[in-house]
Short mmCIF file of C-alpha atoms (C1' of nucleotides) in Angstrom, two decimals:
data_model
loop_
_atom_site.label_atom_id
_atom_site.label_comp_id
_atom_site.label_asym_id
_atom_site.label_seq_id
_atom_site.Cartn_x
_atom_site.Cartn_y
_atom_site.Cartn_z
CA MET A 1 -47.12 -188.00 29.22
CA LYS A 2 -48.20 -186.40 25.97
CA ALA A 3 -51.62 -186.56 24.40
CA ASP A 4 -50.56 -188.81 21.54
CA ALA A 5 -49.16 -191.41 23.92
CA ALA A 6 -52.32 -191.34 25.98
CA ILE A 7 -54.48 -191.77 22.89
CA ASP A 8 -52.41 -194.74 21.78
CA ALA A 9 -52.68 -196.32 25.21
CA LEU A 10 -56.43 -195.73 25.52
CA GLY A 11 -57.03 -196.97 22.01
CA ALA A 12 -55.02 -200.07 22.75
CA LEU A 13 -57.20 -200.81 25.76
CA ALA A 14 -60.48 -200.03 24.01
CA GLN A 15 -60.95 -203.48 22.51
CA GLU A 16 -62.53 -206.59 23.96
CA HIS A 17 -59.57 -208.94 23.58
CA ARG A 18 -56.91 -206.38 24.40
CA LEU A 19 -58.66 -205.21 27.54
CA ALA A 20 -59.04 -208.77 28.76
CA LEU A 21 -55.45 -209.43 27.81
CA PHE A 22 -54.10 -206.40 29.61
CA ARG A 23 -56.08 -207.14 32.75
CA LEU A 24 -54.83 -210.69 32.62
CA LEU A 25 -51.26 -209.41 32.57
CA VAL A 26 -51.96 -206.85 35.27
CA GLN A 27 -53.26 -209.61 37.50
CA ALA A 28 -50.48 -212.00 36.53
CA GLY A 29 -47.87 -209.68 38.03
CA GLU A 30 -44.20 -209.28 37.23
CA GLY A 31 -43.83 -212.91 36.14
CA GLY A 32 -45.85 -212.29 33.00
CA LEU A 33 -47.31 -214.89 30.65
CA ALA A 34 -46.22 -216.54 27.40
CA ALA A 35 -48.05 -215.57 24.22
CA GLY A 36 -49.32 -219.09 23.73
CA VAL A 37 -50.72 -219.29 27.25
CA ILE A 38 -52.54 -216.02 26.70
CA ALA A 39 -54.00 -217.17 23.39
CA GLU A 40 -55.31 -220.34 24.96
CA THR A 41 -56.66 -218.56 28.03
CA LEU A 42 -58.55 -216.01 25.95
CA GLY A 43 -59.58 -218.40 23.18
CA VAL A 44 -58.21 -216.16 20.44
CA PRO A 45 -56.38 -217.45 17.32
CA ASN A 46 -52.61 -217.01 17.46
CA SER A 47 -52.47 -214.58 14.59
CA SER A 48 -55.16 -212.38 16.12
CA LEU A 49 -53.52 -212.46 19.52
CA SER A 50 -50.19 -211.51 18.02
CA PHE A 51 -51.84 -208.51 16.38
CA HIS A 52 -53.34 -207.38 19.68
CA LEU A 53 -50.13 -207.97 21.61
CA ALA A 54 -48.33 -205.79 19.10
CA GLN A 55 -50.90 -203.04 19.58
CA LEU A 56 -50.41 -203.08 23.33
CA ARG A 57 -46.67 -203.19 22.96
CA GLU A 58 -46.59 -200.27 20.51
CA ALA A 59 -48.75 -198.34 22.94
CA GLY A 60 -46.16 -199.02 25.63
CA LEU A 61 -48.56 -200.87 27.91
CA VAL A 62 -46.83 -204.24 27.82
CA LEU A 63 -43.23 -205.38 27.69
CA GLN A 64 -41.96 -208.47 25.92
CA GLU A 65 -38.95 -210.65 26.55
CA ARG A 66 -37.91 -213.93 25.02
CA GLN A 67 -37.50 -216.85 27.40
CA HIS A 68 -36.31 -220.05 25.75
CA ARG A 69 -38.81 -220.78 22.99
CA SER A 70 -41.58 -218.59 24.35
CA ILE A 71 -42.05 -214.86 24.39
CA ILE A 72 -43.14 -213.59 27.78
CA TYR A 73 -45.38 -210.54 28.03
CA ARG A 74 -45.97 -208.52 31.16
CA ALA A 75 -47.82 -205.33 32.07
CA ASN A 76 -45.88 -202.08 32.07
CA TYR A 77 -47.08 -200.75 35.41
CA PRO A 78 -45.35 -197.37 35.27
CA ALA A 79 -46.95 -196.71 31.89
CA MET A 80 -50.37 -197.52 33.32
CA ASN A 81 -49.70 -195.20 36.21
CA ALA A 82 -48.71 -192.39 33.87
CA LEU A 83 -51.89 -192.84 31.88
CA VAL A 84 -54.09 -192.60 34.96
CA ALA A 85 -52.16 -189.54 36.11
CA TYR A 86 -52.66 -187.90 32.73
CA LEU A 87 -56.42 -188.38 32.90
CA LEU A 88 -56.69 -186.91 36.37
CA GLU A 89 -54.27 -184.04 35.78
CA ASN A 90 -55.33 -180.76 37.33
CA CYS A 91 -58.63 -182.33 38.24
CA CYS A 92 -61.26 -179.78 39.31
CA ALA A 93 -58.64 -177.04 39.17
CA GLY A 94 -57.69 -178.09 42.68
CA ALA A 95 -61.06 -177.07 44.08
CA ALA A 96 -62.35 -178.74 47.22
CA ALA A 97 -65.63 -179.08 45.33
CA CYS A 98 -64.35 -182.32 43.86
CA GLY A 99 -65.95 -184.27 46.66
CA PRO A 100 -65.37 -187.87 47.72
CA ASP A 101 -66.34 -189.31 44.32
CA ALA A 102 -64.33 -186.89 42.27
CA ALA A 103 -61.41 -189.22 41.51
CA CYS A 104 -59.01 -186.40 42.21
CA GLU A 105 -58.66 -186.86 45.94
CA THR A 106 -55.18 -187.03 47.43
CA PRO A 107 -54.19 -190.51 46.17
CA ALA A 108 -54.88 -189.44 42.61
CA GLN A 109 -52.75 -186.35 42.96
CA GLU A 110 -49.90 -188.47 44.26
CA ARG A 111 -50.27 -190.63 41.19
CA LYS A 112 -49.12 -187.73 39.02
CA SER A 113 -45.53 -188.18 40.07
CA ALA A 114 -45.48 -191.93 39.44
CA MET B 1 -68.01 -202.18 36.21
CA LYS B 2 -68.37 -204.65 33.36
CA ALA B 3 -65.98 -205.12 30.46
CA ASP B 4 -68.36 -203.62 27.89
CA ALA B 5 -68.73 -200.43 29.88
CA ALA B 6 -64.97 -200.14 30.26
CA ILE B 7 -64.43 -200.67 26.53
CA ASP B 8 -66.97 -197.97 25.74
CA ALA B 9 -65.30 -195.57 28.14
CA LEU B 10 -61.78 -196.30 26.89
CA GLY B 11 -62.89 -196.07 23.27
CA ALA B 12 -64.54 -192.75 23.98
CA LEU B 13 -61.30 -191.39 25.41
CA ALA B 14 -59.09 -192.81 22.66
CA GLN B 15 -59.54 -189.92 20.26
CA GLU B 16 -57.68 -186.65 19.99
CA HIS B 17 -60.61 -184.29 20.35
CA ARG B 18 -62.49 -186.35 22.91
CA LEU B 19 -59.47 -186.79 25.14
CA ALA B 20 -58.80 -183.04 25.06
CA LEU B 21 -62.48 -182.43 25.67
CA PHE B 22 -62.70 -184.79 28.61
CA ARG B 23 -59.58 -183.38 30.21
CA LEU B 24 -60.98 -179.90 29.72
CA LEU B 25 -64.11 -180.92 31.61
CA VAL B 26 -62.14 -182.73 34.30
CA GLN B 27 -60.16 -179.58 34.91
CA ALA B 28 -63.21 -177.35 34.67
CA GLY B 29 -64.73 -179.02 37.73
CA GLU B 30 -68.36 -179.37 38.78
CA GLY B 31 -69.36 -176.13 37.03
CA GLY B 32 -68.92 -177.70 33.61
CA LEU B 33 -68.82 -175.91 30.27
CA ALA B 34 -71.31 -175.09 27.52
CA ALA B 35 -71.02 -177.00 24.23
CA GLY B 36 -70.28 -173.81 22.32
CA VAL B 37 -67.51 -172.79 24.67
CA ILE B 38 -65.92 -176.20 24.26
CA ALA B 39 -66.13 -176.07 20.46
CA GLU B 40 -64.46 -172.68 20.39
CA THR B 41 -61.80 -173.68 22.91
CA LEU B 42 -60.87 -176.80 20.98
CA GLY B 43 -61.28 -175.31 17.52
CA VAL B 44 -63.58 -178.09 16.35
CA PRO B 45 -66.66 -177.57 14.14
CA ASN B 46 -69.96 -177.70 15.99
CA SER B 47 -71.18 -180.81 14.24
CA SER B 48 -68.02 -182.70 14.99
CA LEU B 49 -68.01 -181.60 18.59
CA SER B 50 -71.60 -182.67 19.02
CA PHE B 51 -70.68 -186.10 17.71
CA HIS B 52 -67.82 -186.42 20.17
CA LEU B 53 -69.87 -185.13 23.09
CA ALA B 54 -72.47 -187.78 22.31
CA GLN B 55 -69.78 -190.47 22.32
CA LEU B 56 -68.56 -189.40 25.73
CA ARG B 57 -72.12 -189.13 27.04
CA GLU B 58 -73.09 -192.59 25.75
CA ALA B 59 -69.96 -193.96 27.39
CA GLY B 60 -71.12 -192.43 30.66
CA LEU B 61 -68.07 -190.20 31.05
CA VAL B 62 -69.86 -186.87 30.85
CA LEU B 63 -73.22 -185.57 32.04
CA GLN B 64 -75.33 -182.97 30.27
CA GLU B 65 -77.87 -180.48 31.54
CA ARG B 66 -79.67 -177.67 29.81
CA GLN B 67 -79.14 -174.21 31.29
CA HIS B 68 -81.09 -171.46 29.54
CA ARG B 69 -80.08 -171.62 25.87
CA SER B 70 -76.92 -173.61 26.43
CA ILE B 71 -76.27 -177.21 27.24
CA ILE B 72 -73.73 -177.64 29.99
CA TYR B 73 -71.44 -180.65 30.01
CA ARG B 74 -69.42 -181.82 32.97
CA ALA B 75 -67.17 -184.77 33.77
CA ASN B 76 -68.70 -187.78 35.50
CA TYR B 77 -66.06 -188.25 38.18
CA PRO B 78 -67.48 -191.44 39.72
CA ALA B 79 -67.49 -193.07 36.27
CA MET B 80 -63.87 -192.14 35.77
CA ASN B 81 -63.04 -193.55 39.17
CA ALA B 82 -64.77 -196.83 38.33
CA LEU B 83 -62.84 -197.11 35.09
CA VAL B 84 -59.50 -196.67 36.82
CA ALA B 85 -60.52 -199.20 39.45
CA TYR B 86 -61.45 -201.70 36.78
CA LEU B 87 -58.05 -201.42 35.12
CA LEU B 88 -56.18 -201.94 38.37
CA GLU B 89 -58.42 -204.73 39.68
CA ASN B 90 -56.58 -207.56 41.42
CA CYS B 91 -53.33 -206.01 40.32
CA CYS B 92 -50.35 -208.34 40.75
CA ALA B 93 -52.60 -210.85 42.51
CA GLY B 94 -51.92 -208.89 45.67
CA ALA B 95 -48.23 -209.76 45.60
CA ALA B 96 -45.76 -207.43 47.27
CA ALA B 97 -43.69 -207.84 44.10
CA CYS B 98 -45.65 -205.00 42.53
CA GLY B 99 -43.08 -202.54 43.72
CA PRO B 100 -43.33 -198.74 43.98
CA ASP B 101 -44.15 -198.26 40.30
CA ALA B 102 -46.73 -200.99 40.10
CA ALA B 103 -49.80 -198.73 40.13
CA CYS B 104 -51.48 -201.12 42.52
CA GLU B 105 -50.14 -199.68 45.75
CA THR B 106 -52.58 -198.86 48.51
CA PRO B 107 -54.23 -195.81 46.94
CA ALA B 108 -55.13 -197.85 43.88
CA GLN B 109 -56.72 -200.56 45.99
CA GLU B 110 -58.81 -197.95 47.77
CA ARG B 111 -59.95 -196.77 44.40
CA LYS B 112 -61.75 -200.05 43.83
CA SER B 113 -64.52 -199.11 46.22
CA ALA B 114 -65.09 -195.69 44.71
"C1'" DA C 1 -28.13 -229.82 9.35
"C1'" DT C 2 -32.74 -231.04 10.33
"C1'" DC C 3 -36.86 -231.18 12.99
"C1'" DT C 4 -40.33 -229.02 15.83
"C1'" DC C 5 -42.52 -225.82 18.51
"C1'" DA C 6 -43.82 -220.83 19.38
"C1'" DT C 7 -44.79 -216.68 17.45
"C1'" DT C 8 -45.15 -213.15 13.94
"C1'" DT C 9 -46.08 -211.30 9.29
"C1'" DT C 10 -48.84 -211.21 5.17
"C1'" DG C 11 -52.89 -210.24 2.71
"C1'" DA C 12 -57.55 -209.79 1.68
"C1'" DT C 13 -62.13 -208.87 3.50
"C1'" DA C 14 -65.49 -206.97 6.63
"C1'" DA C 15 -66.78 -203.63 9.94
"C1'" DA C 16 -66.48 -199.49 12.56
"C1'" DT C 17 -65.15 -194.66 12.96
"C1'" DC C 18 -64.08 -189.56 11.85
"C1'" DT C 19 -65.25 -185.51 9.36
"C1'" DG C 20 -67.87 -181.27 8.37
"C1'" DG C 21 -71.37 -178.72 5.61
"C1'" DA C 22 -76.23 -178.25 5.36
"C1'" DA C 23 -80.69 -178.82 7.28
"C1'" DA C 24 -83.46 -179.58 11.40
"C1'" DT C 25 -84.57 -178.88 16.24
"C1'" DA C 26 -84.91 -176.43 20.79
"C1'" DA C 27 -85.66 -172.54 23.60
"C1'" DG C 28 -85.41 -167.94 25.04
"C1'" DA C 29 -85.86 -162.83 23.29
"C1'" DA C 30 -88.14 -159.03 20.70
"C1'" DT D 1 -95.44 -164.81 16.21
"C1'" DT D 2 -91.03 -163.94 14.42
"C1'" DC D 3 -86.14 -163.55 15.19
"C1'" DT D 4 -81.86 -165.16 16.99
"C1'" DT D 5 -78.80 -168.10 19.23
"C1'" DA D 6 -77.27 -172.86 20.64
"C1'" DT D 7 -76.99 -177.39 19.57
"C1'" DT D 8 -77.97 -181.61 17.26
"C1'" DT D 9 -79.07 -184.76 13.30
"C1'" DC D 10 -78.34 -186.19 8.59
"C1'" DC D 11 -75.47 -187.56 4.97
"C1'" DA D 12 -71.67 -189.12 2.16
"C1'" DG D 13 -67.06 -190.09 1.69
"C1'" DA D 14 -62.39 -190.99 3.60
"C1'" DT D 15 -59.79 -193.33 7.00
"C1'" DT D 16 -58.86 -196.64 10.37
"C1'" DT D 17 -59.50 -201.11 12.58
"C1'" DA D 18 -60.52 -206.27 13.39
"C1'" DT D 19 -60.32 -210.90 11.73
"C1'" DC D 20 -57.92 -215.22 10.72
"C1'" DA D 21 -55.98 -218.75 7.49
"C1'" DA D 22 -51.67 -219.49 5.38
"C1'" DA D 23 -46.90 -218.68 4.90
"C1'" DA D 24 -42.63 -217.03 7.02
"C1'" DT D 25 -39.53 -216.39 10.88
"C1'" DG D 26 -36.98 -217.50 15.14
"C1'" DA D 27 -34.85 -220.39 18.39
"C1'" DG D 28 -34.09 -224.41 20.83
"C1'" DA D 29 -33.91 -229.67 20.42
"C1'" DT D 30 -32.15 -234.08 18.00
#
DNA sequence: ATCTCATTTTGATAAATCTGGAAATAAGAA
DNA sequence: TTCTTATTTCCAGATTTATCAAAATGAGAT
């Protein structure tokens, strides 16, 4: 992952409605949710929600697919994984000094290849 | 972690210089780096860097400590861990459907308690 | 073809953010 | 104290972002 992509993704998540929206999709799983359902769940006007969905989609964090009359959105898990990996890259220069709270313990290192 | 804190952290990271700065500190490890060293490394004017350091500090992502004439900044690893955990919370509603690229495999779940 | 529902685009306004020089502050050195 | 170095605060302007009603689009249903 390149810096620009990470900035886009982080910026997309750094907003009240979009963060709630993304977490909603993350928790919804592979089935995803229709735009209208999301708007109602979050209590956001359709036009605003559409704007935020577009931001997340342009950032690569969500995928969209038409299903009958609705458009289904779902979280792009690999993209989220790549973002986390980017943040933790080369954490602590590999030093053992990272400690248990350092976020760069073994699981995080594995995440790099995801 | 609450939504507001996560938004602050994500917003702090969603900027070219701050993302480079944070990653620099993450890779620098517990020793941290002086503000001046960071400014020179990133090629950013002092006043701008100070602004960005303050953003990251207010978001809780970096810690500062005076050392002689310099002020040393270092990454707040537990805060970063909490942010990642917040994003992955209740991923896929615990369904096995997450798959290998779902970012919510076992290591991610462990992250929640960090 | 027409009707209806679901979603997106438009457009205008309001609010927040980034930038960097100059001045101010903080703390050790001479 | 005075000098020097390190960092932050102030300021103004330029850029980006959020909001949402209204109009436009898209795709089944009748």
